[in-house]
């Protein structure tokens, strides 16, 4: 599927609207990462955001949980 200018503009406008809405609902969150996850099997484009706090919680879980052996020296 080729993305033409009109489709690109529609997708961009959608994500801008959704992002603005989300940020207005969560004004105290600070994000360090934003990603678009394009899934060919579901034909979906998903927006991903991450905060430093969420990253640190996930890292702690990985380092001390089922993936701990990957972090051991």
CSV table of N, CA and C in Angstrom, one decimal:
chain,number,residue,atom,x,y,z
A,1,UNK,N,0.8,-1.2,0.0
A,1,UNK,CA,0.0,0.0,0.0
A,1,UNK,C,0.9,1.2,0.0
A,2,UNK,N,0.7,2.1,-0.9
A,2,UNK,CA,1.5,3.3,-1.0
A,2,UNK,C,0.8,4.4,-0.2
A,3,UNK,N,1.5,5.1,0.5
A,3,UNK,CA,1.0,6.2,1.3
A,3,UNK,C,1.1,7.5,0.5
A,4,UNK,N,0.0,8.0,0.0
A,4,UNK,CA,0.0,9.3,-0.7
A,4,UNK,C,-0.1,10.4,0.2
A,5,UNK,N,0.0,11.6,-0.3
A,5,UNK,CA,0.0,12.8,0.5
A,5,UNK,C,-1.3,13.0,1.3
A,6,UNK,N,-2.4,12.6,0.7
A,6,UNK,CA,-3.7,12.8,1.4
A,6,UNK,C,-3.8,11.8,2.6
A,7,UNK,N,-3.4,10.6,2.4
A,7,UNK,CA,-3.4,9.6,3.5
A,7,UNK,C,-2.4,10.0,4.6
A,8,UNK,N,-1.3,10.4,4.2
A,8,UNK,CA,-0.3,10.9,5.2
A,8,UNK,C,-0.8,12.0,6.0
A,9,UNK,N,-1.5,13.0,5.3
A,9,UNK,CA,-2.1,14.1,6.0
A,9,UNK,C,-3.2,13.7,7.0
A,10,UNK,N,-4.0,12.7,6.6
A,10,UNK,CA,-5.1,12.2,7.4
A,10,UNK,C,-4.5,11.5,8.7
A,11,UNK,N,-3.5,10.7,8.5
A,11,UNK,CA,-2.9,9.9,9.6
A,11,UNK,C,-2.2,10.9,10.5
A,12,UNK,N,-1.5,11.9,10.0
A,12,UNK,CA,-0.8,12.9,10.8
A,12,UNK,C,-1.8,13.7,11.6
A,13,UNK,N,-2.9,14.1,11.0
A,13,UNK,CA,-3.9,14.9,11.7
A,13,UNK,C,-4.6,14.1,12.8
A,14,UNK,N,-4.8,12.8,12.6
A,14,UNK,CA,-5.4,11.9,13.6
A,14,UNK,C,-4.5,11.8,14.8
A,15,UNK,N,-3.2,11.6,14.6
A,15,UNK,CA,-2.2,11.4,15.7
A,15,UNK,C,-2.0,12.7,16.4
A,16,UNK,N,-2.0,13.8,15.7
A,16,UNK,CA,-1.9,15.1,16.4
A,16,UNK,C,-3.1,15.4,17.3
A,17,UNK,N,-4.3,15.1,16.8
A,17,UNK,CA,-5.5,15.3,17.6
A,17,UNK,C,-5.5,14.4,18.8
A,18,UNK,N,-5.2,13.1,18.6
A,18,UNK,CA,-5.2,12.1,19.7
A,18,UNK,C,-4.1,12.5,20.7
A,19,UNK,N,-2.9,12.9,20.3
A,19,UNK,CA,-1.8,13.3,21.2
A,19,UNK,C,-2.2,14.5,22.0
A,20,UNK,N,-2.8,15.5,21.3
A,20,UNK,CA,-3.2,16.7,22.1
A,20,UNK,C,-4.2,16.4,23.1
A,21,UNK,N,-5.2,15.5,22.8
A,21,UNK,CA,-6.2,15.1,23.7
A,21,UNK,C,-5.6,14.4,24.9
A,22,UNK,N,-4.7,13.5,24.6
A,22,UNK,CA,-4.1,12.7,25.7
A,22,UNK,C,-3.3,13.6,26.6
A,23,UNK,N,-2.5,14.5,26.0
A,23,UNK,CA,-1.6,15.4,26.8
A,23,UNK,C,-2.5,16.4,27.7
A,24,UNK,N,-3.6,16.8,27.2
A,24,UNK,CA,-4.5,17.7,28.0
A,24,UNK,C,-5.0,16.9,29.2
A,25,UNK,N,-5.2,15.6,29.1
A,25,UNK,CA,-5.7,14.8,30.2
A,25,UNK,C,-4.6,14.4,31.2
A,26,UNK,N,-3.4,14.5,30.7
A,26,UNK,CA,-2.2,14.1,31.6
A,26,UNK,C,-1.2,15.2,31.5
A,27,UNK,N,-1.5,16.4,32.0
A,27,UNK,CA,-0.5,17.5,31.9
A,27,UNK,C,0.8,17.4,32.7
A,28,UNK,N,0.8,16.5,33.7
A,28,UNK,CA,1.9,16.4,34.5
A,28,UNK,C,2.9,15.4,34.1
A,29,UNK,N,2.6,14.6,33.1
A,29,UNK,CA,3.5,13.6,32.6
A,29,UNK,C,4.5,14.2,31.6
A,30,UNK,N,5.7,13.8,31.7
A,30,UNK,CA,6.8,14.2,30.8
A,30,UNK,C,7.3,13.0,30.0
A,31,UNK,N,7.3,13.0,28.7
A,31,UNK,CA,7.6,11.9,27.9
A,31,UNK,C,9.0,12.1,27.3
A,32,UNK,N,9.8,11.0,27.2
A,32,UNK,CA,11.1,11.1,26.5
A,32,UNK,C,11.1,10.3,25.2
A,33,UNK,N,10.0,9.6,25.0
A,33,UNK,CA,10.0,8.8,23.7
A,33,UNK,C,8.6,8.8,23.2
A,34,UNK,N,8.6,8.8,21.9
A,34,UNK,CA,7.3,8.7,21.1
A,34,UNK,C,7.6,7.8,19.9
A,35,UNK,N,6.8,6.8,19.7
A,35,UNK,CA,7.0,5.9,18.6
A,35,UNK,C,5.7,5.5,17.9
A,36,UNK,N,5.8,5.3,16.6
A,36,UNK,CA,4.7,4.7,15.8
A,36,UNK,C,5.0,3.3,15.6
A,37,UNK,N,4.1,2.4,16.0
A,37,UNK,CA,4.2,1.0,15.8
A,37,UNK,C,3.3,0.6,14.6
A,38,UNK,N,3.9,0.3,13.5
A,38,UNK,CA,3.1,-0.1,12.3
A,38,UNK,C,3.0,-1.6,12.2
A,39,UNK,N,1.8,-2.1,12.4
A,39,UNK,CA,1.6,-3.5,12.4
A,39,UNK,C,0.9,-4.0,11.1
A,40,UNK,N,1.6,-4.7,10.3
A,40,UNK,CA,1.1,-5.1,9.0
A,40,UNK,C,0.0,-6.1,9.1
A,41,UNK,N,0.1,-7.0,10.1
A,41,UNK,CA,-0.9,-8.0,10.2
A,41,UNK,C,-2.3,-7.5,10.6
A,42,UNK,N,-2.3,-6.4,11.4
A,42,UNK,CA,-3.6,-5.8,11.8
A,42,UNK,C,-3.9,-4.6,11.0
A,43,UNK,N,-3.0,-4.2,10.2
A,43,UNK,CA,-3.2,-3.0,9.4
A,43,UNK,C,-3.4,-1.8,10.3
A,44,UNK,N,-2.7,-1.8,11.4
A,44,UNK,CA,-2.9,-0.7,12.4
A,44,UNK,C,-1.6,0.1,12.6
A,45,UNK,N,-1.8,1.3,13.0
A,45,UNK,CA,-0.7,2.2,13.3
A,45,UNK,C,-1.0,2.6,14.8
A,46,UNK,N,-0.1,2.3,15.7
A,46,UNK,CA,-0.3,2.6,17.1
A,46,UNK,C,0.7,3.6,17.6
A,47,UNK,N,0.3,4.4,18.5
A,47,UNK,CA,1.1,5.5,19.0
A,47,UNK,C,1.6,5.0,20.4
A,48,UNK,N,2.9,5.0,20.6
A,48,UNK,CA,3.5,4.7,21.9
A,48,UNK,C,4.2,5.8,22.5
A,49,UNK,N,4.0,6.0,23.8
A,49,UNK,CA,4.7,7.1,24.5
A,49,UNK,C,5.3,6.5,25.8
A,50,UNK,N,6.4,7.0,26.2
A,50,UNK,CA,7.0,6.5,27.4
A,50,UNK,C,7.5,7.6,28.3
A,51,UNK,N,7.3,7.4,29.6
A,51,UNK,CA,7.9,8.3,30.6
A,51,UNK,C,9.1,7.7,31.2
A,52,UNK,N,10.0,8.4,31.8
A,52,UNK,CA,11.1,7.9,32.5
A,52,UNK,C,10.7,7.0,33.7
A,53,UNK,N,9.6,7.4,34.4
A,53,UNK,CA,9.2,6.6,35.5
A,53,UNK,C,8.7,5.2,35.0
A,54,UNK,N,8.0,5.2,33.9
A,54,UNK,CA,7.5,3.9,33.4
A,54,UNK,C,8.7,3.0,32.9
A,55,UNK,N,9.7,3.7,32.3
A,55,UNK,CA,10.8,2.9,31.9
A,55,UNK,C,11.6,2.3,33.1
A,56,UNK,N,11.8,3.1,34.1
A,56,UNK,CA,12.5,2.7,35.3
A,56,UNK,C,11.7,1.5,36.0
A,57,UNK,N,10.4,1.6,36.0
A,57,UNK,CA,9.6,0.5,36.6
A,57,UNK,C,9.8,-0.8,35.8
A,58,UNK,N,9.7,-0.7,34.4
A,58,UNK,CA,9.9,-1.8,33.6
A,58,UNK,C,11.3,-2.4,33.7
A,59,UNK,N,12.3,-1.6,33.7
A,59,UNK,CA,13.7,-2.0,33.9
A,59,UNK,C,13.8,-2.8,35.2
A,60,UNK,N,13.3,-2.2,36.3
A,60,UNK,CA,13.4,-2.9,37.6
A,60,UNK,C,12.7,-4.3,37.5
A,61,UNK,N,11.6,-4.4,36.9
A,61,UNK,CA,10.9,-5.7,36.7
A,61,UNK,C,11.7,-6.6,35.9
A,62,UNK,N,12.3,-6.2,34.8
A,62,UNK,CA,13.1,-7.1,34.0
A,62,UNK,C,14.4,-7.5,34.7
A,63,UNK,N,15.0,-6.6,35.4
A,63,UNK,CA,16.3,-6.9,36.1
A,63,UNK,C,16.1,-7.8,37.3
A,64,UNK,N,14.9,-7.8,37.9
A,64,UNK,CA,14.7,-8.6,39.1
A,64,UNK,C,13.6,-9.7,38.9
A,65,UNK,N,13.2,-9.9,37.7
A,65,UNK,CA,12.1,-10.9,37.4
A,65,UNK,C,12.6,-12.0,36.5
A,66,UNK,N,11.7,-12.4,35.6
A,66,UNK,CA,12.0,-13.5,34.7
A,66,UNK,C,13.2,-13.3,33.8
A,67,UNK,N,13.5,-12.0,33.6
A,67,UNK,CA,14.7,-11.7,32.7
A,67,UNK,C,15.9,-11.4,33.4
A,68,UNK,N,15.9,-11.7,34.7
A,68,UNK,CA,17.1,-11.3,35.5
A,68,UNK,C,18.4,-11.9,35.0
A,69,UNK,N,18.3,-13.2,34.5
A,69,UNK,CA,19.5,-13.8,34.1
A,69,UNK,C,20.2,-13.1,32.9
A,70,UNK,N,19.5,-12.3,32.2
A,70,UNK,CA,20.2,-11.5,31.1
A,70,UNK,C,21.0,-10.3,31.7
A,71,UNK,N,20.7,-9.9,32.9
A,71,UNK,CA,21.4,-8.8,33.5
A,71,UNK,C,22.5,-9.2,34.5
A,72,UNK,N,22.6,-10.5,34.8
A,72,UNK,CA,23.6,-11.0,35.7
A,72,UNK,C,25.0,-10.9,35.0
A,73,UNK,N,26.0,-10.6,35.8
A,73,UNK,CA,27.4,-10.6,35.3
A,73,UNK,C,27.9,-12.0,35.1
